[in-house]
mmCIF file with all atom_site columns, C-alpha atoms in Angstrom:
data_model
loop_
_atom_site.group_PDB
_atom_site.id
_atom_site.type_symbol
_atom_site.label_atom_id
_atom_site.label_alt_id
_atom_site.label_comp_id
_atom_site.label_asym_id
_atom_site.label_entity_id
_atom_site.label_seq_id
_atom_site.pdbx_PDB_ins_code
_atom_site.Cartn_x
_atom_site.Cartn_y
_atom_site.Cartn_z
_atom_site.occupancy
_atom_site.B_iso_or_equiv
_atom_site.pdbx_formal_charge
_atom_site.auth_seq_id
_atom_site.auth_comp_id
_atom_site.auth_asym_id
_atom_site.auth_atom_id
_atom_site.pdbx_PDB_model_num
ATOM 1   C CA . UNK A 1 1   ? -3.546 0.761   -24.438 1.00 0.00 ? 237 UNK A CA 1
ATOM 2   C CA . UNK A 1 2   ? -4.162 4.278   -24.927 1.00 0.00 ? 238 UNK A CA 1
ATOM 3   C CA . UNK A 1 3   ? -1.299 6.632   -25.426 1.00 0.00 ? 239 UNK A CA 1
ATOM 4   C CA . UNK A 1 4   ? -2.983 9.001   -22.383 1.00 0.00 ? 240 UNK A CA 1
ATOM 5   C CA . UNK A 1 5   ? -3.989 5.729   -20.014 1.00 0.00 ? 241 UNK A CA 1
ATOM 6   C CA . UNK A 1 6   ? -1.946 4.549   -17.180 1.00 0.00 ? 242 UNK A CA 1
ATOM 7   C CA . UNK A 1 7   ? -2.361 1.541   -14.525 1.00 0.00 ? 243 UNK A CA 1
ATOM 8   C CA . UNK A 1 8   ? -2.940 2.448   -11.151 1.00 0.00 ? 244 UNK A CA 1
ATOM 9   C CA . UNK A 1 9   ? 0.928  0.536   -10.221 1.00 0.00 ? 245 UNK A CA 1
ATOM 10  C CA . UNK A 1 10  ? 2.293  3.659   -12.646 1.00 0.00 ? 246 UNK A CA 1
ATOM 11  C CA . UNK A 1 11  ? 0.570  6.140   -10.744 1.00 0.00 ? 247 UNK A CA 1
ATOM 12  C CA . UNK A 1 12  ? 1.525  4.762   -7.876  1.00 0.00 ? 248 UNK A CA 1
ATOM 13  C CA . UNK A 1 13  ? 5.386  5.205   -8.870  1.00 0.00 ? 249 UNK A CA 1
ATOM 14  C CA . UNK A 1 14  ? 5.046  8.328   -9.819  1.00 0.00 ? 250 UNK A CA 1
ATOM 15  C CA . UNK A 1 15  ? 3.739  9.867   -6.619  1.00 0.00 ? 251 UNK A CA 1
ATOM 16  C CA . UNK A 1 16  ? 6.827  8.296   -4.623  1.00 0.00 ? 252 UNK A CA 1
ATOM 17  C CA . UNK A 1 17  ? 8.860  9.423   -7.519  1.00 0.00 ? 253 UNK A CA 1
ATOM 18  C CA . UNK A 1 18  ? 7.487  12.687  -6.807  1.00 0.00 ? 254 UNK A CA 1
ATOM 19  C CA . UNK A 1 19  ? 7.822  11.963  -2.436  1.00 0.00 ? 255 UNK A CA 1
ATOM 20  C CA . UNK A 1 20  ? 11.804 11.715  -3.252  1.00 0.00 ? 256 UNK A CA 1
ATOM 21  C CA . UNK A 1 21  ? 12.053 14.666  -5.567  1.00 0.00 ? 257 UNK A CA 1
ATOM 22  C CA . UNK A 1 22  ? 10.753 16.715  -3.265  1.00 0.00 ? 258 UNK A CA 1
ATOM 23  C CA . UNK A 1 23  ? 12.512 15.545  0.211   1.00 0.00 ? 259 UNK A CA 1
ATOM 24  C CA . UNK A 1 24  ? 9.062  15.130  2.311   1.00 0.00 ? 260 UNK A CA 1
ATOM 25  C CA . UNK A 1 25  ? 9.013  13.255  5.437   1.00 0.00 ? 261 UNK A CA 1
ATOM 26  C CA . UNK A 1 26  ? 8.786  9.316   5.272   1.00 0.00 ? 262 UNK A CA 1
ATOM 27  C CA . UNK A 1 27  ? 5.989  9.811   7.884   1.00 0.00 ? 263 UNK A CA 1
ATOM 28  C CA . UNK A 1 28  ? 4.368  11.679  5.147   1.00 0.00 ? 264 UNK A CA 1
ATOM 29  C CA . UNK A 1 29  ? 4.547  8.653   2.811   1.00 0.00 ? 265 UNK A CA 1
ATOM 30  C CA . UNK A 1 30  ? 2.702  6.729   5.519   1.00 0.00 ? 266 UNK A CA 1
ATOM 31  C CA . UNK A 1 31  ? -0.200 9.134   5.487   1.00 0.00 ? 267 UNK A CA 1
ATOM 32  C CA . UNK A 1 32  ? -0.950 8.793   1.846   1.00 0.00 ? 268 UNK A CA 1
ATOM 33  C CA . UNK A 1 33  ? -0.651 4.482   1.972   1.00 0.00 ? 269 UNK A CA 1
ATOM 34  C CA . UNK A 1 34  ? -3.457 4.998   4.511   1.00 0.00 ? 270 UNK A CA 1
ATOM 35  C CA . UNK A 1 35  ? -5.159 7.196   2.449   1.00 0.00 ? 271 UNK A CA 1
ATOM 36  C CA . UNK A 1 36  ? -5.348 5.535   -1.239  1.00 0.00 ? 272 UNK A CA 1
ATOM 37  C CA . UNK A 1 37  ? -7.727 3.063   -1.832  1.00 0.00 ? 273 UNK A CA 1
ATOM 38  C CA . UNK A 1 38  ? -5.657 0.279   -3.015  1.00 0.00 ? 274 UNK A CA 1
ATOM 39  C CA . UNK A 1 39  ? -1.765 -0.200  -1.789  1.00 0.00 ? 275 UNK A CA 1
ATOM 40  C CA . UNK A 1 40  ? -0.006 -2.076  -4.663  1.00 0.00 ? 276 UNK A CA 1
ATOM 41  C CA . UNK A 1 41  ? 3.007  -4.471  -4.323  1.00 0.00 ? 277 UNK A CA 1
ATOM 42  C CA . UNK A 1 42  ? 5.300  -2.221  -5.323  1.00 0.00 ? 278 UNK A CA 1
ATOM 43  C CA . UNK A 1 43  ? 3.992  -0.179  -1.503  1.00 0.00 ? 279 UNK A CA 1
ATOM 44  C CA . UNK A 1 44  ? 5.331  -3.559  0.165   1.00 0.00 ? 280 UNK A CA 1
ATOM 45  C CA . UNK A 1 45  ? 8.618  -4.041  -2.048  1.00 0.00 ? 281 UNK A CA 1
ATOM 46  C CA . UNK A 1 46  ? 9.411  0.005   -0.750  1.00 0.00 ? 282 UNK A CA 1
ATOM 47  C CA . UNK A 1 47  ? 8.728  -0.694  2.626   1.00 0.00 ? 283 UNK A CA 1
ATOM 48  C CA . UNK A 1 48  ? 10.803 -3.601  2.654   1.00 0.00 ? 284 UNK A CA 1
ATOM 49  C CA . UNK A 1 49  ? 13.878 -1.966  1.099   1.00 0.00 ? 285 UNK A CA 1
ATOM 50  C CA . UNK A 1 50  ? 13.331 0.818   3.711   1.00 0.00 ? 286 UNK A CA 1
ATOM 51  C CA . UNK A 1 51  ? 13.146 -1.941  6.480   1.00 0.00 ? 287 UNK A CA 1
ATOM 52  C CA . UNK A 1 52  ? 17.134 -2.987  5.522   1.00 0.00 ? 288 UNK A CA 1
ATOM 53  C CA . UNK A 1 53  ? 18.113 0.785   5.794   1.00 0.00 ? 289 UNK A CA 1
ATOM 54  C CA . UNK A 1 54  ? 18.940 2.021   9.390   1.00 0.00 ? 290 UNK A CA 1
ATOM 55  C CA . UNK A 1 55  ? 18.271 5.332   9.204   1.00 0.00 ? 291 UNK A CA 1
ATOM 56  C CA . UNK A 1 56  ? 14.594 4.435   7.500   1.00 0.00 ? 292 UNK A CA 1
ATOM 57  C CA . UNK A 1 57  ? 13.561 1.048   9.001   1.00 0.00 ? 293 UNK A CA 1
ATOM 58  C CA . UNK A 1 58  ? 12.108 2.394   12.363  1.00 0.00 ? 294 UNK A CA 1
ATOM 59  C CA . UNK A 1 59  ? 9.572  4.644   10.077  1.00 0.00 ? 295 UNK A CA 1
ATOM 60  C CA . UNK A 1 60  ? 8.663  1.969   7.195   1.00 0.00 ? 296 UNK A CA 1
ATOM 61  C CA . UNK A 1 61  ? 8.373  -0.539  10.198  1.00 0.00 ? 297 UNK A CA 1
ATOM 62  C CA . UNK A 1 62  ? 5.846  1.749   11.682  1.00 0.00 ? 298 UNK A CA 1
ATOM 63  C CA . UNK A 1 63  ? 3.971  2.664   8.397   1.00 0.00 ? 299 UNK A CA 1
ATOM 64  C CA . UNK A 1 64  ? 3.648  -1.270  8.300   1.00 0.00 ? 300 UNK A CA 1
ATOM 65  C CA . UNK A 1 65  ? 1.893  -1.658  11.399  1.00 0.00 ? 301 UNK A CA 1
ATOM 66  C CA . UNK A 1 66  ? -0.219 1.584   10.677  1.00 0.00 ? 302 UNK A CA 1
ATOM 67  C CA . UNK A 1 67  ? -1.210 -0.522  7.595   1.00 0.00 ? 303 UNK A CA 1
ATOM 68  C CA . UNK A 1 68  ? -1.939 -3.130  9.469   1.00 0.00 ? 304 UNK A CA 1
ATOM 69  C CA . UNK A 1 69  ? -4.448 -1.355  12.087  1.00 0.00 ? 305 UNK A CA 1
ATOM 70  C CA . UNK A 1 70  ? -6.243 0.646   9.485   1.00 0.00 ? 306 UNK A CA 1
ATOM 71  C CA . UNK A 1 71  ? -6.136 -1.288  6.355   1.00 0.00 ? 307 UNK A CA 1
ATOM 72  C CA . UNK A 1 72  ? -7.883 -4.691  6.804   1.00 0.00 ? 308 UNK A CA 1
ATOM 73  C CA . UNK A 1 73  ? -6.995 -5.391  3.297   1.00 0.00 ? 309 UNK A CA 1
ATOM 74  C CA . UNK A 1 74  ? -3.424 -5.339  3.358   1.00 0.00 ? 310 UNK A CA 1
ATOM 75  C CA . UNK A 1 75  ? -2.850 -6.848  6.632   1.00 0.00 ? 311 UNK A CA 1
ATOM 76  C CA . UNK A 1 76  ? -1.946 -10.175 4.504   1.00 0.00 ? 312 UNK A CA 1
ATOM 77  C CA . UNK A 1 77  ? 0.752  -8.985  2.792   1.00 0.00 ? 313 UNK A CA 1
ATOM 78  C CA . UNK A 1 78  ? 1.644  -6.481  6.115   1.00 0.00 ? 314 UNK A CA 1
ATOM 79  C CA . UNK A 1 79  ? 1.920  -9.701  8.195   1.00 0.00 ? 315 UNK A CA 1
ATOM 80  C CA . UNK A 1 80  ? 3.884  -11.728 5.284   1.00 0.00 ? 316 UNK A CA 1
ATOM 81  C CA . UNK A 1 81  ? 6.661  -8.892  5.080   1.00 0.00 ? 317 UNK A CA 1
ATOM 82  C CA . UNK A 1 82  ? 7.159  -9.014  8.665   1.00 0.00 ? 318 UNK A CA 1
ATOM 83  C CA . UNK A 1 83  ? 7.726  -12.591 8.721   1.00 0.00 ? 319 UNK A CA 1
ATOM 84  C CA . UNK A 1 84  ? 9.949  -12.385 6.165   1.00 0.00 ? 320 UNK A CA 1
ATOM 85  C CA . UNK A 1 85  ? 11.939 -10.026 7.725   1.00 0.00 ? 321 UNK A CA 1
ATOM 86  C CA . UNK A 1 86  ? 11.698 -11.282 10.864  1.00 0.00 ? 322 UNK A CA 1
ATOM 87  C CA . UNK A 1 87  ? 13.113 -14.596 9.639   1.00 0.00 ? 323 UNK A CA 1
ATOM 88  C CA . UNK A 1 88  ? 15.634 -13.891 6.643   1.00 0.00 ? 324 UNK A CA 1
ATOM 89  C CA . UNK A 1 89  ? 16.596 -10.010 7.705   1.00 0.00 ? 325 UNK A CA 1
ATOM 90  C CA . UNK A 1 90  ? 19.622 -10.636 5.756   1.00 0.00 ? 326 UNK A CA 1
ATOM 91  C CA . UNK A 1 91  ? 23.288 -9.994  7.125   1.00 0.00 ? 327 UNK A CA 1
ATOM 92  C CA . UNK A 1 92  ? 22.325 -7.320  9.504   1.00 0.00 ? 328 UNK A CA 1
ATOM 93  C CA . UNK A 1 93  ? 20.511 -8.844  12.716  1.00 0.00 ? 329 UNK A CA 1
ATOM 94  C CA . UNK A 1 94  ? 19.174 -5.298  13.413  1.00 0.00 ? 330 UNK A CA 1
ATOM 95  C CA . UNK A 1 95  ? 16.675 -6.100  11.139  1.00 0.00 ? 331 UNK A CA 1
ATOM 96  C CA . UNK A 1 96  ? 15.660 -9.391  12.313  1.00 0.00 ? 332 UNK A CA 1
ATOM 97  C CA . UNK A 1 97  ? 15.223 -7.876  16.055  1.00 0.00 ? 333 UNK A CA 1
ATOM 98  C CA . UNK A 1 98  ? 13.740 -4.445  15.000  1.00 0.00 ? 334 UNK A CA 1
ATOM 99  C CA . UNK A 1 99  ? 10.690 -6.514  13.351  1.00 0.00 ? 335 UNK A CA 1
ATOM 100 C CA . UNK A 1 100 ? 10.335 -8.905  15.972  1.00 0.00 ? 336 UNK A CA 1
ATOM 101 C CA . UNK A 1 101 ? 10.424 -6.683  18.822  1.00 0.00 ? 337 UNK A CA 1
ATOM 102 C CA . UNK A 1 102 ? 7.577  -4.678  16.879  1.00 0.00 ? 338 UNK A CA 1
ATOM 103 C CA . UNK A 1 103 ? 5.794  -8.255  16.439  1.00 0.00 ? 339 UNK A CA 1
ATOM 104 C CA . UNK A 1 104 ? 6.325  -9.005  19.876  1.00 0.00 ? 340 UNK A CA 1
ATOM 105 C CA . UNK A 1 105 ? 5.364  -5.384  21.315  1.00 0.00 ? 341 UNK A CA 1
ATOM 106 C CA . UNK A 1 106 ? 2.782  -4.008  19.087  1.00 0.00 ? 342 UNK A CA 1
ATOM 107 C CA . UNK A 1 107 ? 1.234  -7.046  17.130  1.00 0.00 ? 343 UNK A CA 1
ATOM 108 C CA . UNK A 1 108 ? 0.723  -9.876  19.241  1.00 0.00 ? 344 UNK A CA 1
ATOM 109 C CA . UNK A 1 109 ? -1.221 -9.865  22.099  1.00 0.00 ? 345 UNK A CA 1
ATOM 110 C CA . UNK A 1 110 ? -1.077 -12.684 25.184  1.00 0.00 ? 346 UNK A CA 1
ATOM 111 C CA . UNK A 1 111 ? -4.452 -14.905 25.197  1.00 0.00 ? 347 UNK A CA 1
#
């Protein structure tokens, strides 16, 4: 690879990398995943630490379902992540009911 190249998952790091370093808002973070053409695992692996983290689940929960309504493309892996946390949230149950209530209230729709 060429010593000036890098993959699209590096540039991804380093523009959180940069997001942290300079404090901005998580809300912020969920403005550029809706804006770049391609959200890469790593996106989903974030979100999902920030879902186990009280004081940051209620915004990466919300920058999930934002994914969800305007990125048909990710809605796969949006979808798996909530499952997952919705069934295996770990030791904290907070978890498990944060993500289902949002399942339950924004998601799902009676037929």
């Amino acid at each position: 690879r060429n010593k000036g190249s890098f993959t699209y998952a590096e540039l991804f790091e380093m523009m959180i990398a940069e997001f942290e370093a300079l404090q901005l808002p998580k809300r912020e973070l969920r403005t550029f995943l809706n804006e770049i053409p391609y959200v890469p695992s790593a996106a989903f692996k974030m979100l999902e630490a920030q879902c186990l983290v009280p004081a940051t689940r209620k915004m990466a929960l919300l920058t999930v379902l934002s994914l969800i309504e305007t990125k048909p493309a990710c809605r796969w892996h949006c979808l798996k992540l909530l499952f997952r946390l919705a069934y295996s949230g770990g030791d904290d149950s907070s978890v498990r009911f944060d993500t289902i209530r949002l399942i339950i209230n924004k998601i799902y729709s009676a037929p």
